[in-house]
Structure formats: C-alpha cells, structure tokens
CSV table of C-alpha atoms in Angstrom, one decimal:
chain,number,residue,atom,x,y,z
A,634,MET,CA,0.3,-0.2,-0.1
A,635,GLN,CA,1.6,3.4,-0.9
A,636,PHE,CA,1.4,5.6,2.6
A,637,ASP,CA,1.4,8.8,1.2
A,638,ASP,CA,-2.4,8.4,-0.1
A,639,LYS,CA,-3.9,9.8,3.5
A,640,SER,CA,-7.6,8.1,2.8
A,641,ARG,CA,-6.4,5.1,2.1
A,642,VAL,CA,-4.0,5.2,5.5
A,643,GLU,CA,-6.8,5.9,7.3
A,644,LYS,CA,-9.3,3.4,5.7
A,645,ALA,CA,-6.1,1.3,6.7
A,646,LYS,CA,-6.2,2.6,10.4
A,647,LYS,CA,-9.8,1.4,10.8
A,648,ARG,CA,-9.6,-1.7,10.0
A,649,ALA,CA,-5.5,-2.2,11.3
A,650,VAL,CA,-5.5,-4.3,14.8
A,651,VAL,CA,-2.7,-3.1,15.5
A,652,ASN,CA,-2.9,0.5,17.0
A,653,GLN,CA,1.0,2.2,15.6
A,654,THR,CA,2.9,5.4,16.3
A,655,GLU,CA,3.6,6.4,13.6
A,656,VAL,CA,7.2,8.5,13.1
A,657,ARG,CA,6.4,12.1,13.5
A,658,ASN,CA,9.1,14.1,10.6
A,659,ARG,CA,9.3,11.8,8.0
A,660,VAL,CA,11.9,11.9,5.3
A,661,GLU,CA,9.8,12.7,1.8
A,662,LEU,CA,11.5,10.2,-0.7
A,663,PHE,CA,10.3,7.6,1.3
A,664,ARG,CA,7.1,8.9,2.6
A,665,HIS,CA,5.3,5.3,0.4
A,666,LEU,CA,7.3,3.1,3.3
A,667,PRO,CA,5.3,2.5,6.8
A,668,GLN,CA,6.8,4.2,8.9
A,669,TYR,CA,7.0,3.7,12.7
A,670,GLU,CA,8.7,4.1,15.9
A,671,HIS,CA,9.7,1.2,17.4
A,672,GLY,CA,7.4,1.7,20.3
A,673,THR,CA,5.1,0.0,19.0
A,674,GLN,CA,1.2,0.9,21.2
A,675,LEU,CA,-0.6,-2.3,22.1
A,676,PRO,CA,-3.2,-0.4,24.6
A,677,ASP,CA,-6.6,-1.7,22.1
A,678,LEU,CA,-5.1,-5.2,21.1
A,679,GLU,CA,-6.7,-7.7,22.9
A,680,SER,CA,-9.9,-6.3,22.6
A,681,LYS,CA,-9.6,-6.2,18.6
A,682,PHE,CA,-8.4,-9.4,18.7
A,683,PHE,CA,-11.3,-10.9,20.0
A,684,ARG,CA,-13.8,-8.3,18.4
A,685,ASN,CA,-12.9,-9.8,15.2
A,686,ASP,CA,-12.3,-13.2,13.6
A,687,PRO,CA,-10.2,-15.1,15.5
A,688,MET,CA,-6.8,-14.9,15.4
A,689,HIS,CA,-5.3,-18.4,15.6
A,690,ARG,CA,-2.8,-18.2,19.1
A,691,ALA,CA,0.0,-19.6,16.5
A,692,VAL,CA,-0.1,-16.1,13.9
A,693,TYR,CA,-0.6,-14.3,16.9
A,694,LYS,CA,2.4,-15.2,18.8
A,695,VAL,CA,4.4,-15.4,15.3
A,696,GLY,CA,2.9,-11.5,14.7
A,697,LEU,CA,3.9,-10.3,18.1
A,698,GLN,CA,7.7,-12.1,17.8
A,699,TYR,CA,8.1,-10.3,14.8
A,700,LEU,CA,6.9,-6.8,16.5
A,701,ALA,CA,9.1,-7.0,18.7
A,702,GLY,CA,12.0,-7.8,16.6
A,703,ASP,CA,12.3,-11.6,18.6
A,704,ILE,CA,12.4,-13.9,15.0
A,705,THR,CA,15.1,-11.9,12.1
A,706,GLY,CA,16.6,-13.2,9.0
A,707,GLY,CA,14.7,-14.3,6.0
A,708,ASN,CA,14.8,-18.0,6.8
A,709,ALA,CA,13.6,-17.6,10.5
A,710,ARG,CA,10.7,-15.6,9.9
A,711,CYS,CA,9.6,-17.7,6.5
A,712,ILE,CA,9.9,-21.0,8.9
A,713,ALA,CA,8.4,-19.8,11.9
A,714,MET,CA,5.3,-17.5,9.8
A,715,LEU,CA,4.7,-21.6,8.0
A,716,GLN,CA,5.3,-23.4,11.2
A,717,ALA,CA,2.2,-20.6,12.5
A,718,PHE,CA,0.2,-21.8,9.0
A,719,SER,CA,0.3,-25.1,9.5
A,720,GLU,CA,-0.9,-25.7,13.2
A,721,ALA,CA,-3.8,-23.0,12.3
A,722,ILE,CA,-4.3,-25.0,9.2
A,723,ARG,CA,-4.7,-28.5,12.0
A,724,ASP,CA,-7.1,-26.3,13.9
A,725,TYR,CA,-9.0,-25.4,11.5
A,726,THR,CA,-12.6,-27.2,11.0
A,727,THR,CA,-14.3,-25.9,7.9
A,728,PRO,CA,-17.7,-23.3,9.0
A,729,ALA,CA,-21.6,-24.8,7.5
A,730,GLU,CA,-22.4,-23.6,4.2
A,731,LYS,CA,-18.5,-22.7,3.1
A,732,THR,CA,-16.0,-24.9,0.7
A,733,LEU,CA,-12.5,-25.0,2.2
A,734,THR,CA,-10.3,-23.8,-0.1
A,735,ARG,CA,-12.5,-20.6,-0.5
A,736,ASP,CA,-12.9,-20.0,3.4
A,737,LEU,CA,-9.6,-20.7,4.1
A,738,THR,CA,-7.7,-18.8,2.1
A,739,ALA,CA,-9.2,-16.2,3.1
A,740,LYS,CA,-8.4,-17.4,6.6
A,741,ILE,CA,-4.9,-17.4,5.5
A,742,GLY,CA,-5.2,-13.9,3.8
A,743,SER,CA,-6.3,-12.4,7.5
A,744,TYR,CA,-3.5,-13.9,8.7
A,745,VAL,CA,-0.8,-12.5,6.7
A,746,SER,CA,-2.7,-8.9,6.7
A,747,PHE,CA,-2.1,-9.3,10.3
A,748,LEU,CA,1.6,-10.0,11.0
A,749,ILE,CA,1.8,-7.4,7.4
A,750,GLU,CA,0.6,-4.8,10.8
A,751,CYS,CA,3.3,-6.1,13.0
A,752,ARG,CA,6.2,-6.2,10.3
A,753,PRO,CA,6.3,-5.5,6.4
A,754,LEU,CA,7.3,-9.5,4.9
A,755,SER,CA,9.8,-9.9,3.1
A,756,ILE,CA,10.1,-11.6,-0.6
A,757,SER,CA,10.7,-14.7,0.4
A,758,MET,CA,7.6,-14.8,2.8
A,759,GLY,CA,5.2,-13.8,-0.3
A,760,ASN,CA,6.5,-16.6,-2.1
A,761,ALA,CA,5.7,-19.3,0.7
A,762,ILE,CA,2.5,-17.7,0.9
A,763,ARG,CA,2.1,-18.0,-2.6
A,764,PHE,CA,3.0,-21.4,-2.6
A,765,LEU,CA,1.0,-22.4,-0.2
A,766,LYS,CA,-2.0,-20.6,-1.8
A,767,ASN,CA,-0.9,-21.7,-4.4
A,768,ARG,CA,-1.2,-25.7,-3.2
A,769,ILE,CA,-5.3,-24.9,-1.2
A,770,ALA,CA,-6.9,-24.2,-4.7
A,771,LYS,CA,-5.8,-27.2,-6.5
A,772,LEU,CA,-7.0,-29.6,-3.4
A,773,PRO,CA,-8.4,-32.7,-5.7
A,774,LEU,CA,-12.7,-31.5,-4.6
A,775,THR,CA,-12.3,-36.0,-3.5
A,776,LEU,CA,-10.7,-35.2,-0.2
A,777,SER,CA,-12.2,-34.8,2.8
A,778,GLU,CA,-11.0,-31.6,5.4
A,779,SER,CA,-9.1,-34.2,7.7
A,780,GLU,CA,-7.1,-34.9,4.2
A,781,ALA,CA,-6.7,-32.1,3.0
A,782,LYS,CA,-5.0,-31.0,5.9
A,783,THR,CA,-3.1,-33.1,6.1
A,784,SER,CA,-1.7,-32.1,2.5
A,785,LEU,CA,-1.4,-29.1,2.9
A,786,CYS,CA,0.1,-29.6,6.6
A,787,LEU,CA,2.4,-32.7,4.4
A,788,ASP,CA,3.6,-29.6,2.0
A,789,ILE,CA,4.4,-26.7,4.3
A,790,ASP,CA,7.3,-29.9,5.7
A,791,ARG,CA,7.8,-30.8,2.0
A,792,PHE,CA,8.6,-27.1,1.6
A,793,ILE,CA,10.4,-26.4,4.7
A,794,ASN,CA,13.2,-29.3,4.5
A,795,GLU,CA,13.4,-29.6,1.2
A,796,LYS,CA,13.4,-24.8,-0.4
A,797,ILE,CA,15.2,-24.1,2.9
A,798,ILE,CA,16.6,-26.5,5.5
A,799,LEU,CA,18.6,-29.0,2.6
A,800,ALA,CA,18.8,-25.5,0.2
A,801,ASP,CA,21.3,-24.9,2.7
A,802,ARG,CA,22.8,-27.7,2.6
A,803,VAL,CA,23.3,-27.3,-0.9
A,804,ILE,CA,24.2,-24.0,-1.1
A,805,VAL,CA,27.2,-25.1,1.4
A,806,ARG,CA,28.5,-28.1,0.1
A,807,HIS,CA,28.3,-26.1,-3.3
A,808,ALA,CA,30.4,-23.0,-1.9
A,809,SER,CA,33.3,-24.7,-0.2
A,810,THR,CA,34.3,-25.6,-2.9
A,811,LYS,CA,35.5,-21.9,-3.8
A,812,ILE,CA,37.4,-22.3,-0.2
A,813,ARG,CA,40.9,-23.0,-0.8
A,814,ASP,CA,43.7,-23.4,1.7
A,815,GLY,CA,45.7,-19.2,3.2
A,816,ASP,CA,42.5,-17.9,1.8
A,817,VAL,CA,41.3,-14.7,4.0
A,818,LEU,CA,37.2,-14.3,3.3
A,819,LEU,CA,34.8,-11.4,4.1
A,820,THR,CA,31.3,-11.8,5.2
A,821,TYR,CA,28.4,-8.8,5.6
A,822,GLY,CA,26.2,-8.6,9.3
A,823,SER,CA,25.6,-11.8,9.7
A,824,SER,CA,24.4,-14.5,7.1
A,825,CYS,CA,22.7,-18.0,8.7
A,826,VAL,CA,23.7,-20.1,5.1
A,827,VAL,CA,27.5,-17.7,4.4
A,828,GLU,CA,28.5,-18.8,9.0
A,829,MET,CA,27.3,-22.9,7.9
A,830,LEU,CA,29.4,-22.2,4.5
A,831,LEU,CA,32.8,-21.0,7.4
A,832,SER,CA,31.1,-23.8,9.4
A,833,HIS,CA,32.0,-26.5,7.0
A,834,ALA,CA,34.8,-25.3,5.5
A,835,LEU,CA,36.7,-25.6,8.9
A,836,GLU,CA,34.9,-28.8,9.5
A,837,LEU,CA,36.6,-30.0,6.4
A,838,GLY,CA,40.0,-28.8,7.5
A,839,LYS,CA,40.6,-25.6,5.5
A,840,LYS,CA,43.0,-23.2,6.7
A,841,PHE,CA,41.3,-19.5,6.2
A,842,HIS,CA,41.2,-16.3,7.8
A,843,VAL,CA,37.4,-14.7,7.6
A,844,VAL,CA,36.7,-11.2,7.9
A,845,ILE,CA,34.0,-9.8,9.3
A,846,VAL,CA,32.1,-6.1,8.6
A,847,ASP,CA,29.1,-5.1,10.6
A,848,SER,CA,27.1,-1.9,11.3
A,849,ARG,CA,25.1,0.1,13.0
A,850,PRO,CA,22.9,0.2,13.9
A,851,LYS,CA,22.1,-3.7,14.4
A,852,LEU,CA,25.3,-4.7,13.9
A,853,GLU,CA,24.6,-8.9,13.5
A,854,GLY,CA,28.2,-9.4,12.9
A,855,GLN,CA,28.2,-9.5,16.7
A,856,SER,CA,26.8,-12.4,17.2
A,857,LEU,CA,28.4,-13.8,14.1
A,858,LEU,CA,32.1,-13.0,15.2
A,859,ARG,CA,30.5,-15.5,18.7
A,860,ARG,CA,30.0,-18.1,17.1
A,861,LEU,CA,32.9,-18.6,14.8
A,862,VAL,CA,36.1,-17.5,17.3
A,863,ALA,CA,34.1,-20.1,19.9
A,864,ASN,CA,34.6,-22.0,16.9
A,865,GLY,CA,37.8,-22.1,16.5
A,866,LEU,CA,38.3,-19.6,13.9
A,867,ASN,CA,40.8,-16.6,13.3
A,868,CYS,CA,38.8,-13.7,13.1
A,869,THR,CA,38.5,-9.8,11.9
A,870,TYR,CA,36.1,-7.7,13.5
A,871,THR,CA,35.9,-4.7,11.7
A,872,HIS,CA,33.2,-0.6,10.7
A,873,LEU,CA,31.8,-0.8,7.0
A,874,ASN,CA,33.6,2.5,7.0
A,875,ALA,CA,37.1,0.7,7.0
A,876,VAL,CA,35.6,-2.0,4.9
A,877,SER,CA,37.8,0.0,1.8
A,878,TYR,CA,41.3,-0.8,4.2
A,879,ILE,CA,41.0,-4.0,4.2
A,880,MET,CA,39.7,-5.2,0.8
A,881,HIS,CA,43.2,-5.1,-0.8
A,882,GLU,CA,43.9,-8.1,1.9
A,883,VAL,CA,41.1,-9.9,1.0
A,884,THR,CA,40.9,-12.8,-2.0
A,885,ARG,CA,36.8,-13.6,-2.2
A,886,VAL,CA,33.7,-12.4,-0.4
A,887,PHE,CA,30.4,-13.5,0.8
A,888,LEU,CA,27.2,-12.1,0.9
A,889,GLY,CA,24.4,-13.8,2.2
A,890,ALA,CA,21.0,-11.9,0.7
A,891,SER,CA,17.1,-11.3,1.5
A,892,SER,CA,16.3,-11.3,-2.2
A,893,ILE,CA,17.7,-12.3,-6.0
A,894,LEU,CA,15.6,-10.1,-8.2
A,895,SER,CA,14.7,-11.1,-12.2
A,896,ASN,CA,17.4,-8.3,-13.1
A,897,GLY,CA,19.9,-10.1,-11.7
A,898,THR,CA,19.1,-7.7,-8.5
A,899,VAL,CA,20.3,-8.5,-4.9
A,900,TYR,CA,18.3,-7.6,-2.8
A,901,SER,CA,19.7,-7.5,1.1
A,902,ARG,CA,20.5,-6.2,4.4
A,903,VAL,CA,21.1,-2.2,3.9
A,904,GLY,CA,25.4,-2.0,3.2
A,905,THR,CA,25.9,-5.3,1.2
A,906,ALA,CA,26.2,-2.7,-1.7
A,907,ALA,CA,29.0,-1.0,-0.6
A,908,VAL,CA,30.4,-4.2,-0.3
A,909,ALA,CA,30.5,-5.6,-3.3
A,910,MET,CA,31.4,-2.6,-4.6
A,911,VAL,CA,34.3,-1.3,-2.7
A,912,ALA,CA,34.7,-5.8,-4.0
A,913,ASN,CA,34.8,-5.4,-7.6
A,914,ALA,CA,36.9,-1.6,-8.0
A,915,PHE,CA,39.8,-4.4,-6.2
A,916,SER,CA,39.1,-7.1,-8.0
A,917,VAL,CA,37.9,-9.7,-5.8
A,918,PRO,CA,35.6,-11.9,-6.5
A,919,VAL,CA,31.5,-11.6,-4.6
A,920,LEU,CA,29.8,-14.5,-4.5
A,921,ILE,CA,26.2,-14.1,-2.8
A,922,CYS,CA,24.5,-17.7,-1.3
A,923,CYS,CA,20.3,-17.1,-1.7
A,924,GLU,CA,18.2,-20.1,-1.4
A,925,ALA,CA,16.3,-20.5,-4.8
A,926,TYR,CA,12.7,-19.9,-3.5
A,927,LYS,CA,13.5,-15.6,-2.6
A,928,PHE,CA,14.1,-15.1,-5.7
A,929,HIS,CA,11.6,-13.5,-7.4
A,930,GLU,CA,9.9,-12.3,-11.5
A,931,ARG,CA,9.9,-8.1,-10.2
A,932,VAL,CA,13.1,-5.3,-11.7
A,933,GLN,CA,14.1,-2.8,-9.4
A,934,LEU,CA,16.9,-0.9,-9.9
A,935,ASP,CA,16.9,1.1,-6.9
A,936,SER,CA,16.1,1.3,-2.9
A,937,ILE,CA,13.8,3.8,-2.9
A,938,CYS,CA,10.7,2.2,-4.7
A,939,PHE,CA,10.2,-0.9,-2.7
A,940,ASN,CA,12.2,-1.3,1.1
A,941,GLU,CA,11.8,-1.1,5.1
A,942,LEU,CA,12.3,1.6,7.6
A,943,GLY,CA,13.4,-0.2,10.6
A,944,ASP,CA,13.2,2.0,13.9
A,945,PRO,CA,15.0,6.1,13.4
A,946,GLN,CA,15.9,6.7,16.7
A,947,ALA,CA,18.3,3.7,16.6
A,948,VAL,CA,20.3,5.5,15.0
A,949,ALA,CA,20.3,8.7,17.0
A,950,LYS,CA,21.1,6.4,20.2
A,951,VAL,CA,23.8,3.6,20.0
A,952,SER,CA,23.1,0.8,22.1
A,953,GLY,CA,24.6,-0.1,25.2
A,954,ARG,CA,26.6,2.9,25.0
A,955,GLY,CA,24.8,5.2,27.5
A,956,ASP,CA,27.9,7.9,27.4
A,957,VAL,CA,27.8,7.7,23.3
A,958,ASN,CA,24.5,9.5,22.7
A,959,TYR,CA,26.0,12.9,20.5
A,960,LEU,CA,22.3,13.6,19.3
A,961,GLY,CA,21.2,13.9,22.7
A,962,SER,CA,17.2,15.6,22.4
A,963,LEU,CA,17.5,16.7,18.7
A,964,GLY,CA,15.5,13.7,17.8
A,965,ASN,CA,13.0,15.1,18.8
A,966,LYS,CA,13.5,18.6,16.5
A,967,ASP,CA,11.1,18.9,14.1
A,968,ASN,CA,13.3,20.3,11.2
A,969,LEU,CA,15.5,16.9,11.5
A,970,GLN,CA,14.1,13.9,10.0
A,971,LEU,CA,15.7,10.3,10.7
A,972,LEU,CA,15.6,7.7,8.6
A,973,ASN,CA,17.0,3.6,9.1
A,974,LEU,CA,16.7,1.9,6.0
A,975,MET,CA,16.7,-1.6,6.4
A,976,TYR,CA,17.8,-3.0,2.7
A,977,ASP,CA,20.0,-1.7,-0.2
A,978,ALA,CA,19.9,-3.5,-4.2
A,979,THR,CA,23.1,-4.1,-5.7
A,980,PRO,CA,23.5,-4.2,-9.6
A,981,SER,CA,24.4,-7.3,-10.7
A,982,GLU,CA,27.3,-5.5,-12.3
A,983,TYR,CA,29.3,-6.6,-9.4
A,984,ILE,CA,27.9,-9.9,-8.8
A,985,SER,CA,30.9,-12.0,-9.5
A,986,MET,CA,28.3,-15.4,-8.9
A,987,ILE,CA,25.6,-16.7,-7.7
A,988,VAL,CA,25.0,-20.0,-5.5
A,989,THR,CA,22.1,-21.4,-5.0
A,990,ASP,CA,19.8,-25.1,-4.0
A,991,TYR,CA,20.3,-25.3,-8.6
A,992,GLY,CA,23.7,-24.9,-8.9
A,993,MET,CA,26.3,-21.9,-9.2
A,994,ILE,CA,25.8,-19.2,-11.8
A,995,PRO,CA,25.9,-15.5,-12.6
A,996,PRO,CA,23.3,-12.8,-12.6
A,997,THR,CA,22.9,-12.8,-15.5
A,998,SER,CA,21.2,-17.0,-15.6
A,999,VAL,CA,18.3,-15.4,-13.2
A,1000,PRO,CA,16.0,-15.1,-14.9
A,1001,VAL,CA,16.2,-18.9,-16.2
A,1002,ILE,CA,15.8,-19.9,-12.7
A,1003,VAL,CA,12.0,-17.5,-12.0
A,1004,ARG,CA,11.1,-19.4,-15.4
A,1005,GLU,CA,12.4,-22.6,-15.6
A,1006,TYR,CA,12.1,-23.8,-11.6
A,1007,CYS,CA,10.4,-21.6,-9.7
A,1008,ARG,CA,7.3,-21.8,-11.8
A,1009,ASP,CA,7.6,-25.1,-12.2
A,1010,GLN,CA,8.6,-26.3,-9.0
A,1011,LEU,CA,8.3,-24.3,-6.5
A,1012,TRP,CA,4.7,-22.1,-7.1
A,1013,ILE,CA,2.8,-24.9,-8.8
C-alpha cells in the first residue's frame, strides 16, 4: 500500500488490529513506505483480537515476535510463519455452508494481513504464501477435510525441508569448493547460510581467515563473530567505514541475500551494495549465497520504490552506550528527519557468482531460475 495516500492510510487504520505509533518527521522521499517507531503501542490489541474474526494463537504469537524483533533473518521469519500456518490449518474446521478452499484461503489472507501490520513481509515470505495458497486452490474436491488438512501440512513441511533446510546444505556444499587454504574471506553482517559455509569449510580442515564487516545500528556481525571465534576460526572484526582499508587483503567475499530479483539485482541488508562495490573496485570476487525460493520475477533498479524502514531512533543512539549520545535531545526536533533503511539493492555487475541450491550461476542466469525452476517446481 502507498502510505503517502492519506485516505487509504486512514481506512487501513480503522481495519488494523495493531495500533502503531507513526514517526513524526518523515523523510519525503520515503513517505510511501510504512514508518513506525519501535515503541509500538498495543493498548487495545486484545479487545480487537477477540472482537474481530478470531486470530489463531500461533499466528498471533509469531506476529508479536515480529513486532518485538525477536525473530529476525529471512529464513527464520519464513519458517516461523509457515509453522504457524501449519498449526492453524491443523486446528481449522470448515464452517457450515462454506467450502474449505475458499474459506481457508480467506483465513490465510487475514493472517497475512495481521503479520504485515506487525512487520512488512519479506519477498521470500511472499513467495511462500503464494505457494501455500496455490496448494490450497489445487486441492482435489474428492478429499475429505482431514485429508486436505494433512496434505497441506505435509506440503508446508516439504517446503521448509526442501526449499530452506536442504537448500542451505546444497549451497554450502557448492560454495565450499570455492574456499582454498590461505584464503581471506570477507562477509558482511550475519547470514545463516554463510555461517554454515564457514563452519563446514573449517570441518573440512581448510585453513583460512575470516573478516567480518559490521554496521550500526543492529551490529549483527557481533553475534556471528562470537560463534565463529568459539568454533576456533581466526577472525578480524571491523566496521563498514573501514572496508576499503582491509579489502586489499581479501581473496573472496561471501554475502547473504534477502532476495534476488529477475534482473540479477541482489536485495539484501543495507550496506551490502557498498561492500560489493568496494570488492569490485579491488577485483575481489563477490559470491552471493541465496536459496532459489528467494528469487523473484520483480525488476528493481533502486532501493527507494520498495524497502523497509527500521526504528528511526536506533540511528540516533548507540545501543549499550549511554555515554555516547551525540544527538542528545535533537531527535525530538521538528526540523530533523531520521532515516533508518533496512535494505539496499546491489546491481548485478558487482556480483561475480550466485550460489543457489540449483548450482552456481552468473547473475545473467537468474531469469532462467525464475522461469524454469520457480514456476514449475516451487509455485505449482
């Protein structure tokens, strides 16, 4: 929805289950995106929850975890959503004078609307929802209700196992062939599949060094650093502003992705494009590890039309450092606009290779994956 359309926003507020506090000073260029403060207000959530069409407890719980930031990461968010849907389907009963396919599709739609209120969906979550709705629509009419529900739950389990868990293992096996003894590998932030890759390469006995590049406000790389150091890996930790100083030592860059678009653009956590561009300037290969279920037929040339905005106050304060508060009370000034972008778009020319569960491909081959594999094997 375009959030710069006042009439549509007001209508959406009346239907909303979650009552969120909007940012006071919006950045004009990003007014079309949902902008909420971290201090989300939920005073009447329970009354709306019970007054409206009952929300399943599993979906309700996952939505609140999205809202609080307890579940982060593309795969973790998608798995949590699908497992909640699976539990809701098991408890579902078709109302009298209604058909399962239509009523359950409407139910899933209401659950999705609630999750969107808690946090905008990722592209991979949208793909998973499309898959589930497609499976519901194609249920044979001869199946009983219990058989249909069992079939859908099995489809969800198969999607999680094949498209996420097993896909990550295949990606790790392919990408590990690109790691040699003496390599200096650089990664940015914290990607679960890249972490699996580094741990697997260490188990294979390969000798290499890891450079972890991090950035505020989330500092996701710190948790990755702790786990890798605990596993015995030699690591270097630095921030994004120093990436050009350390890149001359790096032999390969491994990055995760939130999604890969049809034109080869990599949509990932903000700062990924900067790392890829610096690596390209130093002639360092950039390899993207991304599951095929995250591919999308959309074409995007910038990070403006489609993005997600984080808590604007997060850029004004340093987490865990009360003594570092340079903005002070300036965050409440009417003429100061705080912008916390969550994602950026990396053009395909800065990417050397994309490692997927279908093999290693150049960015120019992304449309083949979207056309042949995604439509034939994922959506149907």
